[in-house]
Short mmCIF file of C-alpha atoms and ligand atoms in Angstrom, two decimals:
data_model
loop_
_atom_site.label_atom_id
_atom_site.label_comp_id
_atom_site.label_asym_id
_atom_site.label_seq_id
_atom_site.Cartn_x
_atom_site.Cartn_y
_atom_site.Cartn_z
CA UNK A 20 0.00 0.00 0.00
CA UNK A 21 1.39 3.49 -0.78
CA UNK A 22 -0.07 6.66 0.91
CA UNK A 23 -2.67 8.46 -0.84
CA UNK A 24 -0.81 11.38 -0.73
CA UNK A 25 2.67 10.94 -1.16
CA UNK A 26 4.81 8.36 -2.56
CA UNK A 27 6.16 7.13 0.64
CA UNK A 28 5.23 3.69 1.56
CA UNK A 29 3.69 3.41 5.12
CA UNK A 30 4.52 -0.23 6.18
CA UNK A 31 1.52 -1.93 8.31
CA UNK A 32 -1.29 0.25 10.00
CA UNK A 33 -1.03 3.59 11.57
CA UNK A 34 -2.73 3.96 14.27
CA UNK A 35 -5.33 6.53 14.58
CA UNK A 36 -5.80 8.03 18.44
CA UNK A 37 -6.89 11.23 17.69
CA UNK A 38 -10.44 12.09 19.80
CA UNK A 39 -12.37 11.79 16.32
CA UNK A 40 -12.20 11.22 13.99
CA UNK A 41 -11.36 7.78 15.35
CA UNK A 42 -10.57 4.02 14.19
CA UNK A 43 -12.99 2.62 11.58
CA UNK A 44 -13.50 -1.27 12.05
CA UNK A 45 -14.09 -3.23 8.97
CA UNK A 46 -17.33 -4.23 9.32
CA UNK A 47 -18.37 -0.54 9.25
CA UNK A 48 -15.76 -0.11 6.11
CA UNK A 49 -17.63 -3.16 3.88
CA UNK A 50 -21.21 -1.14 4.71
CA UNK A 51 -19.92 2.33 3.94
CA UNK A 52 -18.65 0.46 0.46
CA UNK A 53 -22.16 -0.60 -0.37
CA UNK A 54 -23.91 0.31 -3.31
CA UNK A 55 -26.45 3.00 -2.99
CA UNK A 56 -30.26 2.86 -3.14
CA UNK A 57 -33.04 4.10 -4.96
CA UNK A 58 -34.66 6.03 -2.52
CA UNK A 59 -38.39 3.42 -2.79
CA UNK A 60 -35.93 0.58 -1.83
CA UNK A 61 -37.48 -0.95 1.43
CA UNK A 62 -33.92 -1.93 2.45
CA UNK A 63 -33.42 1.95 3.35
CA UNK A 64 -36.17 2.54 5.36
CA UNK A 65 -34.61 -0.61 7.28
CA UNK A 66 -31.38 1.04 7.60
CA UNK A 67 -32.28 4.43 8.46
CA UNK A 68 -35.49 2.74 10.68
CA UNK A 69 -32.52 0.42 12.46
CA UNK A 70 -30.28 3.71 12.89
CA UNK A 71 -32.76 5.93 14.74
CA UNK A 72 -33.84 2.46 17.37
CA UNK A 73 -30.33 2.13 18.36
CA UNK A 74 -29.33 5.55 18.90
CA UNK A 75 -32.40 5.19 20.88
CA UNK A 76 -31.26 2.28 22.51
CA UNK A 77 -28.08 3.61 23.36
CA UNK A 78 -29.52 6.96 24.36
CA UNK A 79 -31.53 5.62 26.91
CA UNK A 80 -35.00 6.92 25.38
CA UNK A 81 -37.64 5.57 23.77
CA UNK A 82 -39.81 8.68 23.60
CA UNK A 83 -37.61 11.24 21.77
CA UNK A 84 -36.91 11.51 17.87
CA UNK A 85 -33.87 11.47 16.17
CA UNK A 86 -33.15 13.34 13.20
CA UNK A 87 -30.00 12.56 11.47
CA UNK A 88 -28.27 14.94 9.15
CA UNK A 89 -25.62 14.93 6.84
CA UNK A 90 -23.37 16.87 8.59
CA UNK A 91 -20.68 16.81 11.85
CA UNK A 92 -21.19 17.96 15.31
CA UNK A 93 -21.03 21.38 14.35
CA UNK A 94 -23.78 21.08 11.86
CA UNK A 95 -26.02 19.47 14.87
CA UNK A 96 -24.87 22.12 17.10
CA UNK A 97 -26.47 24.47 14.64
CA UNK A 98 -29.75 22.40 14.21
CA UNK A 99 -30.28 22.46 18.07
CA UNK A 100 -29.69 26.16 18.17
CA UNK A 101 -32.22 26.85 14.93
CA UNK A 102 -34.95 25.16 16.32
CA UNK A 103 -34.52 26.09 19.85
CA UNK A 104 -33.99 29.66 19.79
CA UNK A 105 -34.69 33.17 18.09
CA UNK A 106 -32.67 36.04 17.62
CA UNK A 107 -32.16 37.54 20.98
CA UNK A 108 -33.44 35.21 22.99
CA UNK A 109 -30.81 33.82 25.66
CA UNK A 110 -29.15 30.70 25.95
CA UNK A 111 -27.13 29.66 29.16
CA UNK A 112 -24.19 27.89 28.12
CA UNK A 113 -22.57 26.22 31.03
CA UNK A 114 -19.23 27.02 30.73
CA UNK A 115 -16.51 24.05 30.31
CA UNK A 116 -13.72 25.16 28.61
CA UNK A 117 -12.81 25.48 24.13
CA UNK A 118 -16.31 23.10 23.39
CA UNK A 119 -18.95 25.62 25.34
CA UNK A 120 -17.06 28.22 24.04
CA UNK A 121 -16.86 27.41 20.79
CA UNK A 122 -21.10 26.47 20.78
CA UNK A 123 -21.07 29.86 22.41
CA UNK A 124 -19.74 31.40 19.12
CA UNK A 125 -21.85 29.77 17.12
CA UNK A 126 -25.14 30.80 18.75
CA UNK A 127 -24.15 34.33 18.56
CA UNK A 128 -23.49 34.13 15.18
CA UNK A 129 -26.77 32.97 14.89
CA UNK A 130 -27.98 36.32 16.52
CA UNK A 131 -28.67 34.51 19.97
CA UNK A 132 -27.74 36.29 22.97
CA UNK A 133 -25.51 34.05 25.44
CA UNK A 134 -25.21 33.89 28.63
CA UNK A 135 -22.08 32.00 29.97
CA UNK A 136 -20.93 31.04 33.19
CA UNK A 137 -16.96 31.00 33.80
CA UNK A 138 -14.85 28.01 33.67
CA UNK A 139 -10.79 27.09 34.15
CA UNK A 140 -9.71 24.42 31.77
CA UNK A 141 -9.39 21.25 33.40
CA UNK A 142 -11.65 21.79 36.52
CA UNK A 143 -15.62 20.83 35.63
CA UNK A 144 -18.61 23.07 35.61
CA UNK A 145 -18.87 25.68 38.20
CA UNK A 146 -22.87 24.75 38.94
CA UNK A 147 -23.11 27.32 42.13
CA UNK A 148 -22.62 29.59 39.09
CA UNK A 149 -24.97 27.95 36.61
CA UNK A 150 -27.64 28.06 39.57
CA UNK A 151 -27.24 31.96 40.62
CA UNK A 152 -27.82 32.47 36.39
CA UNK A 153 -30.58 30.87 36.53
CA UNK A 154 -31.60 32.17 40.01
CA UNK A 155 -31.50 35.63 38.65
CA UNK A 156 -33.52 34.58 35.38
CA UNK A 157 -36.89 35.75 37.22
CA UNK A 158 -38.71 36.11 34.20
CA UNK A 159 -37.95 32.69 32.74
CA UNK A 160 -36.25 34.59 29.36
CA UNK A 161 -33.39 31.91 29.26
CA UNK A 162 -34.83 29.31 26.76
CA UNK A 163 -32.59 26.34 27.81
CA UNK A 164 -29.21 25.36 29.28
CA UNK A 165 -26.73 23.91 26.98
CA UNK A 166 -23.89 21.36 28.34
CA UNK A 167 -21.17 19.80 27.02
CA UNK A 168 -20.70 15.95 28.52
CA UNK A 169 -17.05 15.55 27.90
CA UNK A 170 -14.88 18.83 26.94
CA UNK A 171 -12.69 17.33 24.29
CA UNK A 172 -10.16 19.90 24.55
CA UNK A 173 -9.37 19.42 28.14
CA UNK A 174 -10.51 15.91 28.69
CA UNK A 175 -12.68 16.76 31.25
CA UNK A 176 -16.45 14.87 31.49
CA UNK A 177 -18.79 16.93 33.87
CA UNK A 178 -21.68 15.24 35.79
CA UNK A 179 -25.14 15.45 34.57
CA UNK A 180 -27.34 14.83 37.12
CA UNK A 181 -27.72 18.20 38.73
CA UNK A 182 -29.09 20.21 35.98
CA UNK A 183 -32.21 18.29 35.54
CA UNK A 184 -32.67 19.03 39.60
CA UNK A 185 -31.56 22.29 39.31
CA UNK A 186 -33.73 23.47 36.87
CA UNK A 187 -37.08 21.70 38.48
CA UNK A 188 -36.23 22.93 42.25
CA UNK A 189 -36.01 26.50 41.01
CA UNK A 190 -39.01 25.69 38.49
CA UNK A 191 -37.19 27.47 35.71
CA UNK A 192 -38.94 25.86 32.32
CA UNK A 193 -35.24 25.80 30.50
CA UNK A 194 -35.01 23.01 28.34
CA UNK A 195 -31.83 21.01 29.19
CA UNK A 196 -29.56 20.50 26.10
CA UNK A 197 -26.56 17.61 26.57
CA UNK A 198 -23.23 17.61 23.84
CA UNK A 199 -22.84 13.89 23.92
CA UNK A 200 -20.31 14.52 20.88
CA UNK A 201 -17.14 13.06 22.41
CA UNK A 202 -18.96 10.29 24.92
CA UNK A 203 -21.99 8.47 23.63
CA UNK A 204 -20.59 4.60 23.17
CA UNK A 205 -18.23 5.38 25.70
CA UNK A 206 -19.61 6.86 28.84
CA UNK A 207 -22.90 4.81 30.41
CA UNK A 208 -25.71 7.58 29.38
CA UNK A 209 -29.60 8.10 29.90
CA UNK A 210 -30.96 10.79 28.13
CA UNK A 211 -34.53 10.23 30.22
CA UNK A 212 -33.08 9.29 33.72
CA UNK A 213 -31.27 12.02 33.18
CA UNK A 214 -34.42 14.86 32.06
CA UNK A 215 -32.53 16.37 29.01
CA UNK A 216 -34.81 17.40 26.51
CA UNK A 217 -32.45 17.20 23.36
CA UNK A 218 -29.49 15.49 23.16
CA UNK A 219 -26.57 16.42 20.59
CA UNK A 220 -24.03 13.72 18.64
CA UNK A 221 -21.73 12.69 15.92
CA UNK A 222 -20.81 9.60 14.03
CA UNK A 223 -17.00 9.67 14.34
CA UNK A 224 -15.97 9.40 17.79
CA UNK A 225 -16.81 6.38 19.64
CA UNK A 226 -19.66 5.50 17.05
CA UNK A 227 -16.95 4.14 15.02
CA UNK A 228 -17.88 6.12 11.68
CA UNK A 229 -15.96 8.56 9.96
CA UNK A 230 -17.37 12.05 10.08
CA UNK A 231 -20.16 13.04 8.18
CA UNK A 232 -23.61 12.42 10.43
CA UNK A 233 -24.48 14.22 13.36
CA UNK A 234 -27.66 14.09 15.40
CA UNK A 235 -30.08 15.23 17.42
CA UNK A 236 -32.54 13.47 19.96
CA UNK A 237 -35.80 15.53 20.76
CA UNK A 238 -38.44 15.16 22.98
CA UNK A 239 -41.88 16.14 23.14
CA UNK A 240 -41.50 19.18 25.19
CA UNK A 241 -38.22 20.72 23.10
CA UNK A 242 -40.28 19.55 19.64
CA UNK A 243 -43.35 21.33 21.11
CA UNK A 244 -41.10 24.78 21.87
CA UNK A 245 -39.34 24.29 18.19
CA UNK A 246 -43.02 24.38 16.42
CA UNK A 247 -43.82 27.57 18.38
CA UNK A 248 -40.25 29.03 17.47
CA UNK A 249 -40.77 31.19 14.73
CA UNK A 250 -37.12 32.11 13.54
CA UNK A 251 -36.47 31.46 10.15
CA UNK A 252 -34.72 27.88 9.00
CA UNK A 253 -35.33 24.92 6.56
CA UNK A 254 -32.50 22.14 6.42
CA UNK A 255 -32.16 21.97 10.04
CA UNK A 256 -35.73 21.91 10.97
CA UNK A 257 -36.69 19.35 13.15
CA UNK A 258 -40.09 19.82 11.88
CA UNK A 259 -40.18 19.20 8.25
CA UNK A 260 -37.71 15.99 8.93
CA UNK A 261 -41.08 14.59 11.45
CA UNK A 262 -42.37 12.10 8.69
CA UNK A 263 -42.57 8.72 7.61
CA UNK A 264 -40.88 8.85 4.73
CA UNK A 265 -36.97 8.62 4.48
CA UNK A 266 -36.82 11.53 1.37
CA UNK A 267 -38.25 13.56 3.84
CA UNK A 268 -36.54 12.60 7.14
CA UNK A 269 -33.41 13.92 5.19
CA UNK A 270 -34.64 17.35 3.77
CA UNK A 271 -33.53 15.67 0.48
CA UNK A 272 -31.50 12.45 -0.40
CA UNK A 273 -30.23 10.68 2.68
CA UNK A 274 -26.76 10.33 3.54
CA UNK A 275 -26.91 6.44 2.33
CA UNK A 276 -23.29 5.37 2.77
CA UNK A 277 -22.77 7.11 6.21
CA UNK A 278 -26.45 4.89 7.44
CA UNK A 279 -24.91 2.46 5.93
CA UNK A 280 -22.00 2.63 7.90
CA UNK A 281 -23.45 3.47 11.72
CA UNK A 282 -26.08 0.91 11.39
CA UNK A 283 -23.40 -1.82 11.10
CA UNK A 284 -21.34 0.55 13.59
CA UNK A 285 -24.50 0.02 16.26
CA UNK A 286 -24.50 -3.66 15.48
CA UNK A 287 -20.96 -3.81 16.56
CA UNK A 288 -21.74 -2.28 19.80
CA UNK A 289 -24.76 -4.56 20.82
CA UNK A 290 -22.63 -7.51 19.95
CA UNK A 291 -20.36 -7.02 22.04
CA UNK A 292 -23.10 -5.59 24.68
CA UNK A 293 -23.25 -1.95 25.85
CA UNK A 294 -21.81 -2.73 29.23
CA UNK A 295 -18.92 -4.37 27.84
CA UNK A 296 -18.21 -1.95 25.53
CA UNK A 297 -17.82 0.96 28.59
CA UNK A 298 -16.25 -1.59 30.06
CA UNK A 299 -13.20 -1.60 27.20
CA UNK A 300 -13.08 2.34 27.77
CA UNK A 301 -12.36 2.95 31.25
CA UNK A 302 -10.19 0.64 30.96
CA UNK A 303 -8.48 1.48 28.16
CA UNK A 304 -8.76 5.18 30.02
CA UNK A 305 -7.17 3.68 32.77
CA UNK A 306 -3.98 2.58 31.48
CA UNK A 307 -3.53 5.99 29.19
CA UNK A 308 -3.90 7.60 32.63
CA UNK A 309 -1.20 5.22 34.42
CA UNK A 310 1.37 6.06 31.84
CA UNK A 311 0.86 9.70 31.55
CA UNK A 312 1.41 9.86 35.35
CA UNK A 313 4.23 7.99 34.95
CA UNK A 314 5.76 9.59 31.92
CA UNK A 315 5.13 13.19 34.17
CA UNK A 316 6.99 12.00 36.91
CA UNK A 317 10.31 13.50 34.40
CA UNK A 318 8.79 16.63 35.23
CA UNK A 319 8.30 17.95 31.71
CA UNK A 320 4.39 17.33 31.67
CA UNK A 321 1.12 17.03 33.39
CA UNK A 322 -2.34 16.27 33.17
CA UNK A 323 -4.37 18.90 32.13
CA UNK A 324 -7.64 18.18 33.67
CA UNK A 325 -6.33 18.17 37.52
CA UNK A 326 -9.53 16.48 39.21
CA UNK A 327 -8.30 12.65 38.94
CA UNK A 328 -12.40 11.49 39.04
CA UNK A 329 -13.25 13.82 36.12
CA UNK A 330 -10.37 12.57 33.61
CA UNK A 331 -12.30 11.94 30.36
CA UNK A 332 -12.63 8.32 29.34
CA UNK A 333 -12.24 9.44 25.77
CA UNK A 334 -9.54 11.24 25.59
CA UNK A 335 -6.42 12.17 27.83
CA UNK A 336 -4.96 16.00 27.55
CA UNK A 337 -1.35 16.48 28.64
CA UNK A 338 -0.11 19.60 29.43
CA UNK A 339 3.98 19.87 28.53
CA UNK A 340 6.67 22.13 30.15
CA UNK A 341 7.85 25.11 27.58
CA UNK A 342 10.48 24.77 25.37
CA UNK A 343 8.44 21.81 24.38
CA UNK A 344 6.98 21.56 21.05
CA UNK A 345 4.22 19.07 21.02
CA UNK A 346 3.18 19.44 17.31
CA UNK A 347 6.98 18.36 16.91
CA UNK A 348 6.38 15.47 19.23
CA UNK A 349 3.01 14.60 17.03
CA UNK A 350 4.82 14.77 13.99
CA UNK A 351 7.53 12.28 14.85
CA UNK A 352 4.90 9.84 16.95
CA UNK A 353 3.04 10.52 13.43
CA UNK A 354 5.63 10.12 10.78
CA UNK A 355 8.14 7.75 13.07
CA UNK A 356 6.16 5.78 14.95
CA UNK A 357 2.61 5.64 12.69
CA UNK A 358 0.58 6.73 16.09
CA UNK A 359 -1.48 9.68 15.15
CA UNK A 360 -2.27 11.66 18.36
CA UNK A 361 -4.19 15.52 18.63
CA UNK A 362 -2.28 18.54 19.46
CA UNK A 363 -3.89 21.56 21.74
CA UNK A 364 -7.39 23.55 20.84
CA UNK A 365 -7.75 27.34 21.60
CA UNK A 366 -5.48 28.51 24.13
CA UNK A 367 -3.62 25.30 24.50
CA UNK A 368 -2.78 25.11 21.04
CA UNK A 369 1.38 24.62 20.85
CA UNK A 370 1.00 23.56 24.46
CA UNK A 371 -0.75 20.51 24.48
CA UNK A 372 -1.48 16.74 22.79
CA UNK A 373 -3.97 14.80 23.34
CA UNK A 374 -4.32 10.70 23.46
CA UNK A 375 -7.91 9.58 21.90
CA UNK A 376 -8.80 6.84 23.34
CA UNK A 377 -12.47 5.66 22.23
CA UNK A 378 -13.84 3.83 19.61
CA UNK A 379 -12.92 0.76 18.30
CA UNK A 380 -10.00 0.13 20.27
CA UNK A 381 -8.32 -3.15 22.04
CA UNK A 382 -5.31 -3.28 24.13
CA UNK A 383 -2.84 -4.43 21.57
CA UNK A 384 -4.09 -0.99 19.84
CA UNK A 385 -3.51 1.39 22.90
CA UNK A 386 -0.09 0.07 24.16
CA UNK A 387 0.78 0.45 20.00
CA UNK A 388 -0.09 3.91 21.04
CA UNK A 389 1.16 4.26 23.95
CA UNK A 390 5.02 3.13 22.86
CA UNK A 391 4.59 4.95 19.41
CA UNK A 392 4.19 8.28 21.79
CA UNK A 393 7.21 7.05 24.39
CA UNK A 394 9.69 6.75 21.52
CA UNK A 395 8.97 10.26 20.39
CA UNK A 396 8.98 11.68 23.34
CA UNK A 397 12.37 9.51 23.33
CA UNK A 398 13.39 10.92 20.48
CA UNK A 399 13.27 14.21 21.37
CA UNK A 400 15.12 13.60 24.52
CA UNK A 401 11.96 14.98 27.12
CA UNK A 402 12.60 13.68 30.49
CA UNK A 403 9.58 10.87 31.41
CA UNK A 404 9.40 8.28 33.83
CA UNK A 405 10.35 5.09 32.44
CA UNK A 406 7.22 3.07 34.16
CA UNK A 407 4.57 4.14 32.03
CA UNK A 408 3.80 1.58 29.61
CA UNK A 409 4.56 -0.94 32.33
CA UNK A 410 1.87 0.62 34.56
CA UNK A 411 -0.14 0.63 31.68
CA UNK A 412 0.37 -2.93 30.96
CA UNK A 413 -0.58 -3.48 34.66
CA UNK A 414 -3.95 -1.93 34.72
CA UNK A 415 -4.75 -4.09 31.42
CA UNK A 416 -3.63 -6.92 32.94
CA UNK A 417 -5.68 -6.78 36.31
CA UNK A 418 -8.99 -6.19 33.94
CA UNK A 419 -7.67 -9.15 31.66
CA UNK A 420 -7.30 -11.57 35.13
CA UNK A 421 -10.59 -13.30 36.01
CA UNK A 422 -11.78 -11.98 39.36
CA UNK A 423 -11.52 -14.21 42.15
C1 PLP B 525 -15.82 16.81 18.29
C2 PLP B 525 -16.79 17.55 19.16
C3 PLP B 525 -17.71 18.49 18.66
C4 PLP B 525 -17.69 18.96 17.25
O1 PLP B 525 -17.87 17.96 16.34
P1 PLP B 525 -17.39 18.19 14.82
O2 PLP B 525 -17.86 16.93 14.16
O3 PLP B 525 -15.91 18.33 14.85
O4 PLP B 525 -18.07 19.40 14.30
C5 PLP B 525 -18.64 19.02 19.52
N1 PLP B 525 -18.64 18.70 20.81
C6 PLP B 525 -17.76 17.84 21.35
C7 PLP B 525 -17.82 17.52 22.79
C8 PLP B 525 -16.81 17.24 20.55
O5 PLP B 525 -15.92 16.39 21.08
#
């Protein structure tokens, strides 16, 4: 095999640990290959009929709707904010870190007025904050609360459970708005235990897909408050995709190959069963985490999320010492080693890199990973501890040892 762009010869796999886009397993490659459909073939409506049930399934609702579009995260961030909201009314964006603030952005753009509450990278959501916002909100103007599950940038995952309290002890009618972007398939999730209204996601993090589909899951009280919203939008309204007929669902020709692809991507997870599958990820989290606290023990880096419990089981952020160039370090663990890591997002950019660790992943995959980024940092001569993939290799090995 020769890379596509280049003729340098890549020998074996590289390995692909950025937080999405992420590994695509085969199964999901053969049904993104598939020949597409007239749009009156029954076998469609199966696919797109077996896509929204186990999204459903793994969102924990049977109630809501999903509406899938042709588009990434950012493209259902901007669905949820169409429907939701018109210009000038207020959105509280709970403040997390380069994710919130980026959704943030977007909804002014959109002529929405934000309200945010203040964050540090790394720490999780200030809710005394979120509640004295929402305290002060005496005439009910904010429309609903958007938050972001797992913070992608920092590797930081927030609780959930308090918003959904929150918001019914001060008997604010917010609808409550949940970015499961980076976590669904990794992180246990119940979008009804839980109260959120609409729930956010994409296809290429631990869904296995590449990019190209996002989502959104809608209940009956958001869907009721989208009918009565009267700003102005067409592709991304949840309205005109309410129908039976897959032309429609789609605002247009469906994104075949991509249904294609997460249907057989949500077979692979109920295979191998739900609970096994979030299983895989803490542990696999686990072991990242053991050898980036050994590898910091050098003194030249840290974890960037500094609340142990809140470390993202998706993806790992590591902080380096200056005078360190971690887009040099990517680009040797990249080039040298085939492991293909993140760098830094907003202000971390240049200061940062990031281990994605969700998706179709095994063991064998990670520690590839996880020596791919030692020898680099080897390479470049940054002072680590020399335990890490040995602690690594100890945390897999104490999930891999039958309990006695
Ligand atoms: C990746 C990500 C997004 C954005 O998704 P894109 O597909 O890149 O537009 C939004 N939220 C979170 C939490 C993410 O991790």
């Amino acid at each position: 095999m020769t890379h596509r762009y280049s003729d340098q010869r890549i020998p074996g796999n590289r390995l692909l640990h950025s937080p999405g886009p992420t590994h695509v397993p085969e199964a999901v490659q053969n049904a993104l290959r598939r020949q597409p459909m007239d749009l009156g073939d029954p076998r469609l409506d199966e696919t797109i009929a077996a896509c929204e049930a186990g999204l459903k399934r793994l969102l924990g609702t049977r109630e809501a709707d999903v509406f899938l579009y042709a588009a990434n995260g950012h493209g259902a961030w901007e669905a949820t904010i169409a429907n939701l909201l018109d210009t000038d009314q207020k959105v509280l964006i709970a403040g997390t870190g380069h994710f919130s603030e980026s959704w943030a952005i977007q909804a002014e753009a959109m002529g929405v007025e934000v309200l945010r509450t203040p964050y540090v990278e790394g720490y999780t959501i200030d809710m005394a904050s979120v509640e004295a916002v929402l305290r002060a909100d005496t005439g009910h103007e904010i429309v609903a609360v958007f938050v972001v599950h797992t913070d992608t940038a920092s590797g930081t995952t927030n609780e959930l459970a308090g918003f959904r309290r929150m918001l019914d002890e001060l008997a604010h009618p917010a609808l409550y708005v949940v970015d499961v972007v980076a976590t669904l398939g990794a992180v246990a999730f119940d979008m009804e235990a839980l109260g959120a209204n609409v729930v956010v996601g994409a296809s290429q993090k631990a869904l296995m897909c590449p990019p190209g589909l996002g989502f959104c899951a809608v209940d009956a009280k958001a869907f009721a408050l989208s009918e009565r919203n009267p700003a102005p939008r067409f592709y991304w309204d949840w309205r005109k995709r309410k129908s039976e007929m897959s032309y429609r669902k789609f605002c247009g020709t469906p994104p075949q190959s991509m249904l294609f692809g997460l249907e057989a991507a949500l077979g692979l997870i109920f295979l191998e069963g739900v609970e096994a599958v979030l299983a895989r990820h803490r542990t696999l989290a686990n072991a990242t985490q053991a050898a980036v606290a050994a590898w910091s023990e050098g003194g030249a880096m840290q974890f960037l999320c500094k609340i142990p419990e809140a470390r993202s089981v998706s993806v790992t952020s590591v902080l380096v010492s200056p005078g360190i160039n971690p887009d040099e370090l990517r680009h040797i663990a990249r080039e040298q080693f085939q492991v293909a890591i993140a760098g830094g997002l907003g202000p971390f950019a240049g200061r940062m890199f990031r281990i994605g660790h969700l998706g179709d992943l095994n063991p064998a995959m990670l520690l590839g990973c996880l020596a791919g980024v030692e020898g680099a940092l080897t390479v470049m001569g940054i002072p680590i501890g020399r335990e890490g993939l040995h602690r690594a290799i100890q945390v897999l090995a104490r999930a891999a040892t039958p309990s006695g």
